[in-house]
Short mmCIF file of C-alpha atoms in Angstrom, two decimals:
data_model
loop_
_atom_site.label_atom_id
_atom_site.label_comp_id
_atom_site.label_asym_id
_atom_site.label_seq_id
_atom_site.Cartn_x
_atom_site.Cartn_y
_atom_site.Cartn_z
CA UNK A 1 -131.71 85.73 107.16
CA UNK A 2 -135.43 86.91 106.65
CA UNK A 3 -135.41 86.51 102.77
CA UNK A 4 -137.77 84.62 100.27
CA UNK A 5 -136.57 82.63 97.96
CA UNK A 6 -136.49 81.37 94.10
CA UNK A 7 -138.88 78.26 95.47
CA UNK A 8 -141.11 80.72 97.31
CA UNK A 9 -141.71 82.40 94.14
CA UNK A 10 -142.05 79.31 91.91
CA UNK A 11 -144.27 77.71 94.49
CA UNK A 12 -146.92 81.24 93.83
CA UNK A 13 -147.12 80.30 90.17
CA UNK A 14 -144.86 82.23 87.57
CA UNK A 15 -146.45 81.10 84.65
CA UNK A 16 -147.38 83.61 82.17
CA UNK A 17 -146.00 86.55 84.50
CA UNK A 18 -143.05 88.22 83.88
CA UNK A 19 -139.99 88.29 85.68
CA UNK A 20 -137.09 90.76 85.96
CA UNK A 21 -133.87 88.69 87.04
CA UNK A 22 -131.19 90.99 88.36
CA UNK A 23 -127.87 89.48 87.40
CA UNK A 24 -123.93 89.23 87.14
CA UNK A 25 -123.39 89.26 83.35
CA UNK A 26 -119.93 91.17 83.59
CA UNK A 27 -117.93 88.79 82.08
CA UNK A 28 -114.23 89.77 80.64
CA UNK A 29 -114.49 90.52 76.87
CA UNK A 30 -110.91 90.05 74.53
CA UNK A 31 -110.20 93.85 73.52
CA UNK A 32 -109.31 92.92 70.12
CA UNK A 33 -112.43 90.07 69.39
CA UNK A 34 -114.80 90.88 71.60
CA UNK A 35 -115.24 87.51 72.46
CA UNK A 36 -116.13 86.45 75.55
CA UNK A 37 -112.90 84.75 77.80
CA UNK A 38 -114.54 83.39 81.02
CA UNK A 39 -118.23 82.40 81.08
CA UNK A 40 -118.16 81.45 84.02
CA UNK A 41 -120.83 84.33 85.50
CA UNK A 42 -122.96 83.46 82.96
CA UNK A 43 -123.15 79.64 83.72
CA UNK A 44 -123.55 80.25 87.30
CA UNK A 45 -127.12 81.88 86.85
CA UNK A 46 -128.43 79.06 84.57
CA UNK A 47 -130.01 77.40 87.70
CA UNK A 48 -132.42 80.03 88.38
CA UNK A 49 -133.18 81.23 84.77
CA UNK A 50 -133.50 77.42 84.17
CA UNK A 51 -136.31 77.26 86.67
CA UNK A 52 -138.00 80.00 85.40
CA UNK A 53 -138.09 79.55 82.06
CA UNK A 54 -139.28 75.62 82.71
CA UNK A 55 -142.19 77.13 85.06
CA UNK A 56 -143.36 79.12 82.14
CA UNK A 57 -142.58 82.82 83.22
CA UNK A 58 -141.29 85.86 80.04
CA UNK A 59 -138.13 86.17 81.99
CA UNK A 60 -136.31 89.91 81.65
CA UNK A 61 -132.73 89.85 82.76
CA UNK A 62 -130.88 92.97 83.03
CA UNK A 63 -126.84 93.81 84.08
CA UNK A 64 -124.12 95.85 83.48
CA UNK A 65 -120.58 94.78 81.99
CA UNK A 66 -117.68 97.37 83.06
CA UNK A 67 -117.70 100.61 83.80
CA UNK A 68 -119.25 102.73 81.24
CA UNK A 69 -119.96 106.69 82.44
CA UNK A 70 -123.49 106.86 82.13
CA UNK A 71 -123.77 106.58 78.58
CA UNK A 72 -123.64 104.00 75.55
CA UNK A 73 -120.31 102.58 74.96
CA UNK A 74 -119.87 100.33 72.20
CA UNK A 75 -117.14 98.31 73.95
CA UNK A 76 -119.57 97.39 76.90
CA UNK A 77 -122.50 95.74 74.73
CA UNK A 78 -124.08 93.25 76.39
CA UNK A 79 -124.97 91.44 72.82
CA UNK A 80 -122.12 88.81 73.26
CA UNK A 81 -123.51 88.04 76.38
CA UNK A 82 -127.18 87.38 74.80
CA UNK A 83 -125.67 84.99 72.45
CA UNK A 84 -123.46 83.02 74.40
CA UNK A 85 -126.72 82.86 77.26
CA UNK A 86 -128.77 81.26 74.34
CA UNK A 87 -126.32 79.09 73.42
CA UNK A 88 -126.26 77.84 77.26
CA UNK A 89 -129.89 77.51 77.31
CA UNK A 90 -130.89 76.42 74.23
CA UNK A 91 -133.05 78.85 72.70
CA UNK A 92 -132.56 82.33 71.75
CA UNK A 93 -132.53 85.26 74.01
CA UNK A 94 -134.58 88.44 72.51
CA UNK A 95 -131.63 91.15 72.74
CA UNK A 96 -132.90 94.78 73.79
CA UNK A 97 -130.46 97.33 72.28
CA UNK A 98 -130.83 100.05 74.82
CA UNK A 99 -131.93 99.77 78.77
CA UNK A 100 -135.10 101.08 79.12
CA UNK A 101 -136.04 102.43 75.78
CA UNK A 102 -138.04 101.77 72.84
CA UNK A 103 -136.42 98.63 72.24
CA UNK A 104 -136.71 97.38 76.04
CA UNK A 105 -140.43 97.91 75.83
CA UNK A 106 -141.30 96.20 72.26
CA UNK A 107 -138.73 93.44 73.33
CA UNK A 108 -140.52 92.50 76.64
CA UNK A 109 -144.22 93.30 75.54
CA UNK A 110 -142.91 90.64 72.53
CA UNK A 111 -142.17 87.78 74.76
CA UNK A 112 -143.97 84.50 75.20
CA UNK A 113 -144.02 82.57 78.16
CA UNK A 114 -140.57 80.44 78.68
CA UNK A 115 -138.74 83.08 76.66
CA UNK A 116 -136.04 85.10 77.63
CA UNK A 117 -135.12 88.85 77.04
CA UNK A 118 -131.94 90.51 77.73
CA UNK A 119 -131.83 94.26 78.58
CA UNK A 120 -128.71 96.59 77.08
CA UNK A 121 -126.02 97.40 80.01
CA UNK A 122 -127.31 99.19 82.52
CA UNK A 123 -124.82 101.04 83.08
CA UNK A 124 -125.28 103.12 80.01
CA UNK A 125 -128.17 104.50 81.67
CA UNK A 126 -126.82 107.07 84.80
CA UNK A 127 -129.21 106.81 86.98
CA UNK A 128 -127.83 103.24 87.53
CA UNK A 129 -125.09 104.23 89.77
CA UNK A 130 -126.23 107.71 90.55
CA UNK A 131 -125.39 109.03 93.83
CA UNK A 132 -128.63 110.85 93.24
CA UNK A 133 -131.68 109.17 94.87
CA UNK A 134 -134.35 110.96 93.08
CA UNK A 135 -132.35 110.01 89.74
CA UNK A 136 -131.46 106.31 90.85
CA UNK A 137 -135.46 105.91 91.70
CA UNK A 138 -136.80 107.11 88.21
CA UNK A 139 -134.69 104.91 86.76
CA UNK A 140 -136.01 101.92 89.25
CA UNK A 141 -139.35 102.97 88.12
CA UNK A 142 -138.51 102.30 84.40
CA UNK A 143 -136.88 99.11 85.11
CA UNK A 144 -139.67 97.92 87.91
CA UNK A 145 -142.30 98.33 85.52
CA UNK A 146 -140.80 95.19 83.11
CA UNK A 147 -141.60 93.08 85.97
CA UNK A 148 -144.67 91.49 87.97
CA UNK A 149 -142.11 89.75 90.42
CA UNK A 150 -138.05 90.74 90.79
CA UNK A 151 -135.04 88.07 91.53
CA UNK A 152 -131.44 89.14 92.74
CA UNK A 153 -129.13 86.42 91.35
CA UNK A 154 -126.37 88.82 90.99
CA UNK A 155 -124.37 88.46 94.04
CA UNK A 156 -121.40 89.77 92.83
CA UNK A 157 -123.00 93.41 92.67
CA UNK A 158 -124.86 93.28 96.30
CA UNK A 159 -122.43 95.01 97.52
CA UNK A 160 -123.62 98.46 95.19
CA UNK A 161 -126.23 100.61 96.15
CA UNK A 162 -127.64 100.64 92.67
CA UNK A 163 -130.87 101.23 91.06
CA UNK A 164 -131.24 97.68 90.14
CA UNK A 165 -129.71 96.07 93.18
CA UNK A 166 -131.06 98.22 95.99
CA UNK A 167 -134.13 100.42 94.31
CA UNK A 168 -136.18 98.12 92.09
CA UNK A 169 -137.08 95.32 95.10
CA UNK A 170 -138.97 97.80 96.81
CA UNK A 171 -141.30 98.63 93.71
CA UNK A 172 -141.66 94.43 93.17
CA UNK A 173 -142.39 91.30 95.24
CA UNK A 174 -138.89 90.41 95.73
CA UNK A 175 -136.27 87.27 96.20
CA UNK A 176 -133.19 85.98 95.88
CA UNK A 177 -132.26 83.34 93.47
CA UNK A 178 -130.01 80.61 93.87
CA UNK A 179 -126.71 82.05 93.19
CA UNK A 180 -127.10 84.51 95.59
CA UNK A 181 -128.86 82.02 98.41
CA UNK A 182 -126.00 79.72 98.05
CA UNK A 183 -123.05 82.47 98.06
CA UNK A 184 -125.04 83.81 101.79
CA UNK A 185 -125.15 80.17 102.90
CA UNK A 186 -121.71 79.72 101.87
CA UNK A 187 -120.14 82.60 102.89
CA UNK A 188 -122.32 82.46 106.24
CA UNK A 189 -120.16 79.35 107.16
CA UNK A 190 -117.04 80.89 107.21
CA UNK A 191 -118.09 83.66 109.42
CA UNK A 192 -119.99 81.57 112.04
CA UNK A 193 -118.47 78.89 113.13
CA UNK A 194 -116.01 77.61 110.89
CA UNK A 195 -114.43 74.35 111.63
CA UNK A 196 -111.02 74.47 112.17
CA UNK A 197 -107.69 74.61 111.79
CA UNK A 198 -109.57 77.74 109.41
CA UNK A 199 -106.56 78.75 106.92
CA UNK A 200 -107.57 81.89 104.80
CA UNK A 201 -104.80 82.79 101.77
CA UNK A 202 -104.45 86.58 100.57
CA UNK A 203 -102.67 87.56 97.13
CA UNK A 204 -103.49 90.46 95.18
CA UNK A 205 -101.67 93.63 94.65
CA UNK A 206 -102.90 95.84 97.45
CA UNK A 207 -102.83 95.92 101.32
CA UNK A 208 -105.18 98.99 101.32
CA UNK A 209 -107.94 96.80 99.24
CA UNK A 210 -107.73 94.28 101.86
CA UNK A 211 -106.86 96.06 105.06
CA UNK A 212 -110.31 95.76 106.44
CA UNK A 213 -110.55 91.89 105.85
CA UNK A 214 -107.29 91.78 107.39
CA UNK A 215 -108.74 93.21 110.32
CA UNK A 216 -111.89 91.56 110.61
CA UNK A 217 -110.33 88.15 109.97
CA UNK A 218 -107.29 88.03 112.09
CA UNK A 219 -109.06 87.46 115.23
CA UNK A 220 -111.34 84.56 113.82
CA UNK A 221 -108.24 82.56 111.35
CA UNK A 222 -105.60 80.15 112.59
CA UNK A 223 -103.49 81.04 109.99
CA UNK A 224 -103.28 84.04 107.40
CA UNK A 225 -100.72 83.62 104.23
CA UNK A 226 -99.76 86.51 102.14
CA UNK A 227 -99.31 86.73 98.92
CA UNK A 228 -99.44 88.47 95.75
CA UNK A 229 -98.31 92.11 95.22
CA UNK A 230 -99.43 92.88 98.33
CA UNK A 231 -96.60 90.94 100.41
CA UNK A 232 -94.10 93.29 99.96
CA UNK A 233 -95.29 96.06 101.78
CA UNK A 234 -95.15 93.60 104.60
CA UNK A 235 -91.58 92.17 103.85
CA UNK A 236 -91.01 96.26 103.96
CA UNK A 237 -92.35 96.40 107.41
CA UNK A 238 -89.88 93.29 108.53
CA UNK A 239 -87.19 95.65 107.01
CA UNK A 240 -86.49 94.08 103.97
CA UNK A 241 -85.98 95.55 100.93
CA UNK A 242 -88.30 94.96 97.72
CA UNK A 243 -86.52 96.33 95.19
CA UNK A 244 -88.83 98.14 92.72
CA UNK A 245 -91.91 95.74 93.58
CA UNK A 246 -95.02 96.98 93.90
CA UNK A 247 -94.94 98.59 97.73
CA UNK A 248 -97.60 100.95 99.31
CA UNK A 249 -95.37 102.87 101.77
CA UNK A 250 -98.38 104.46 103.70
CA UNK A 251 -98.91 101.14 104.99
CA UNK A 252 -96.20 100.03 106.07
CA UNK A 253 -96.49 101.22 109.42
CA UNK A 254 -99.72 99.20 109.43
CA UNK A 255 -98.37 96.26 108.32
CA UNK A 256 -95.76 96.29 110.86
CA UNK A 257 -98.79 96.28 113.54
CA UNK A 258 -100.58 93.93 111.78
CA UNK A 259 -97.58 91.79 112.16
CA UNK A 260 -96.89 92.48 115.28
CA UNK A 261 -100.82 91.81 116.43
CA UNK A 262 -101.54 88.99 114.74
CA UNK A 263 -99.59 86.65 117.53
CA UNK A 264 -97.95 85.03 114.53
CA UNK A 265 -100.75 83.97 112.80
CA UNK A 266 -99.21 85.77 109.56
CA UNK A 267 -97.02 84.06 107.68
CA UNK A 268 -95.11 85.97 104.73
CA UNK A 269 -93.66 84.65 101.59
CA UNK A 270 -89.55 83.28 102.17
CA UNK A 271 -88.79 83.52 98.39
CA UNK A 272 -89.96 84.94 95.49
CA UNK A 273 -89.54 85.09 91.85
CA UNK A 274 -87.71 88.30 90.69
CA UNK A 275 -88.10 90.00 87.41
CA UNK A 276 -85.99 92.70 85.25
CA UNK A 277 -88.97 94.18 83.77
CA UNK A 278 -93.05 93.75 83.99
CA UNK A 279 -93.09 91.72 81.15
CA UNK A 280 -93.71 88.04 79.93
CA UNK A 281 -90.79 87.65 78.79
CA UNK A 282 -88.39 89.63 81.23
CA UNK A 283 -85.08 88.05 82.30
CA UNK A 284 -86.68 86.81 86.13
CA UNK A 285 -84.87 84.01 88.65
CA UNK A 286 -85.71 82.92 92.52
CA UNK A 287 -84.46 84.61 95.41
CA UNK A 288 -84.93 84.99 98.61
CA UNK A 289 -86.93 87.94 100.73
CA UNK A 290 -83.83 89.27 102.53
CA UNK A 291 -82.02 89.08 98.51
CA UNK A 292 -84.24 90.73 96.54
CA UNK A 293 -81.85 92.78 94.50
CA UNK A 294 -82.41 96.79 94.73
CA UNK A 295 -83.51 97.13 90.78
CA UNK A 296 -85.39 94.24 90.41
CA UNK A 297 -89.56 93.65 91.11
CA UNK A 298 -91.21 90.09 92.37
CA UNK A 299 -93.84 89.31 90.28
CA UNK A 300 -94.64 86.07 92.58
CA UNK A 301 -93.99 83.79 95.73
CA UNK A 302 -90.99 81.06 95.34
CA UNK A 303 -91.49 77.41 95.34
CA UNK A 304 -89.97 77.05 99.18
CA UNK A 305 -93.30 79.67 100.12
CA UNK A 306 -95.50 77.43 98.17
CA UNK A 307 -94.18 74.26 99.94
CA UNK A 308 -94.83 76.00 103.06
CA UNK A 309 -98.35 77.50 102.46
CA UNK A 310 -99.64 74.32 101.28
CA UNK A 311 -98.19 72.22 104.31
CA UNK A 312 -100.19 75.20 106.95
CA UNK A 313 -103.17 74.27 103.58
CA UNK A 314 -102.77 70.92 104.07
CA UNK A 315 -103.72 71.06 107.89
CA UNK A 316 -107.02 72.93 107.69
CA UNK A 317 -110.66 72.12 107.45
CA UNK A 318 -112.06 75.39 106.67
CA UNK A 319 -110.16 77.66 103.55
CA UNK A 320 -110.94 80.74 102.31
CA UNK A 321 -108.82 81.80 99.30
CA UNK A 322 -109.03 85.39 97.15
CA UNK A 323 -106.67 86.61 95.32
CA UNK A 324 -103.80 85.19 93.24
CA UNK A 325 -100.11 84.64 94.21
CA UNK A 326 -98.55 86.38 91.93
CA UNK A 327 -98.88 88.14 87.99
CA UNK A 328 -100.92 84.24 86.63
CA UNK A 329 -101.83 85.76 83.48
CA UNK A 330 -97.81 85.35 82.46
CA UNK A 331 -96.82 81.44 82.29
CA UNK A 332 -93.54 82.75 83.91
CA UNK A 333 -95.42 83.62 87.27
CA UNK A 334 -98.01 81.41 87.24
CA UNK A 335 -96.53 79.05 89.00
CA UNK A 336 -97.35 80.49 92.53
CA UNK A 337 -101.00 80.35 92.06
CA UNK A 338 -101.11 77.45 90.44
CA UNK A 339 -99.15 75.74 93.55
CA UNK A 340 -101.28 77.44 96.16
CA UNK A 341 -105.02 76.23 94.31
CA UNK A 342 -103.47 72.57 93.57
CA UNK A 343 -102.62 72.19 97.45
CA UNK A 344 -106.01 73.64 98.30
CA UNK A 345 -107.82 71.10 96.25
CA UNK A 346 -105.56 68.50 97.69
CA UNK A 347 -106.46 69.56 101.26
CA UNK A 348 -109.14 67.78 103.78
CA UNK A 349 -111.24 70.47 103.95
CA UNK A 350 -114.27 73.03 103.08
CA UNK A 351 -112.92 75.46 100.98
CA UNK A 352 -114.08 78.96 99.48
CA UNK A 353 -112.82 80.38 96.02
CA UNK A 354 -113.66 84.48 97.03
CA UNK A 355 -114.27 85.51 93.54
CA UNK A 356 -112.52 88.31 91.51
CA UNK A 357 -109.13 87.09 90.21
CA UNK A 358 -109.06 83.95 92.04
CA UNK A 359 -111.85 82.57 90.04
CA UNK A 360 -110.40 84.02 87.11
CA UNK A 361 -107.36 82.31 87.82
CA UNK A 362 -108.81 78.69 89.22
CA UNK A 363 -110.61 79.16 84.90
CA UNK A 364 -107.16 80.15 83.29
CA UNK A 365 -104.94 77.70 84.83
CA UNK A 366 -107.88 75.20 83.72
CA UNK A 367 -107.87 73.53 87.15
CA UNK A 368 -111.37 71.72 88.29
CA UNK A 369 -113.40 73.68 89.32
CA UNK A 370 -115.36 70.72 91.04
CA UNK A 371 -112.76 69.80 93.58
CA UNK A 372 -112.91 73.52 95.28
CA UNK A 373 -116.22 73.82 97.75
CA UNK A 374 -117.24 76.85 96.37
CA UNK A 375 -116.28 79.32 94.10
CA UNK A 376 -117.75 82.69 94.70
CA UNK A 377 -118.99 85.21 91.58
CA UNK A 378 -118.74 87.85 94.04
CA UNK A 379 -114.93 89.45 94.89
CA UNK A 380 -115.45 92.78 96.73
CA UNK A 381 -119.02 91.25 97.38
CA UNK A 382 -117.33 88.04 99.78
CA UNK A 383 -115.02 90.43 100.98
CA UNK A 384 -117.14 93.04 102.44
CA UNK A 385 -119.35 90.17 103.30
CA UNK A 386 -116.79 88.28 105.48
CA UNK A 387 -115.78 92.05 107.02
CA UNK A 388 -119.39 92.68 108.73
CA UNK A 389 -120.61 95.22 106.30
CA UNK A 390 -123.91 95.92 105.20
CA UNK A 391 -124.58 94.54 102.01
CA UNK A 392 -127.03 96.76 100.34
CA UNK A 393 -128.86 93.93 97.94
CA UNK A 394 -129.00 91.66 100.47
CA UNK A 395 -130.88 94.16 102.97
CA UNK A 396 -133.27 95.08 99.78
CA UNK A 397 -134.08 91.27 99.74
CA UNK A 398 -134.43 91.33 103.73
CA UNK A 399 -137.08 94.14 103.82
#
């Protein structure tokens, strides 16, 4: 890639200059308290922000959080993120209570060298996500006015054609931050010449969400292990009863075709944990996949499946994992995800966790993050990269 990097910008000198950093601070918040429940994405941008602060830049950080509808919504405020970011940086972060309004202008104007400001949620302005080029451009003009240079360190958003990701780089000297650079370097290893055997683990709820990446990966992987809610559509394609488990009826024929074309590469569960209801305290037990009762639903892969998947992973030299194996948020249905994650850490392989729920599971289950080769911050972005799609944010940096 012909992309300039943060080190290129630092070499030119940033002391006293305003640097606009697009970060991905879209962290989960507790619905009752509003507290941050997983600060992984905040910590991921610290190397870039720390380098700019140390070099004396006036750092203006912008991000989205959640999916507000283009107007301010207190439940999606970045205010708690500003507090946590300040704790991690060891210095106060000046918070603007709007995105490009009076508070943003005065906050940015008041920055001293080496200080950091965080603008309010970008998606509080309809121009950020607008499909209208003129509306998006107008918002990009206002954002770009806060910087003398632009750094994209929001890998989790590079697959979005949004103002702060796609339009702002055209208005300022632009570089890739350390996180974006690392993500692209790691994922390119998976798409160029991965060391073999190359084993991919896919989970999550829907086949339709992962169909494109399955199609792209099947010719290149050695084994494709499928768990999570999406496995039941594949089991249905084999003619099995799946009870009241999650099922995409319109994808059954597609799954049947994938199984026929896979040449035996696709591994499916042989046992699952079934429950009476989707509830943490529901009665549950483990059954063979050919014995799922019609009135029960599958909420995790079973121990025999974990053992089989672990055996395949133990042979791997390259591993990509995206999507939990079950409803890991409920303790009764977390064993499958934990078992696969632990098997990945034990393998003598270069392992990549593909962001999203997989990364959340690693942290929620208390697993050692350093045991994995790389934990991506972008679930959707990493999948689209592996599909071979052009990512608008990366294309904007190349221009």
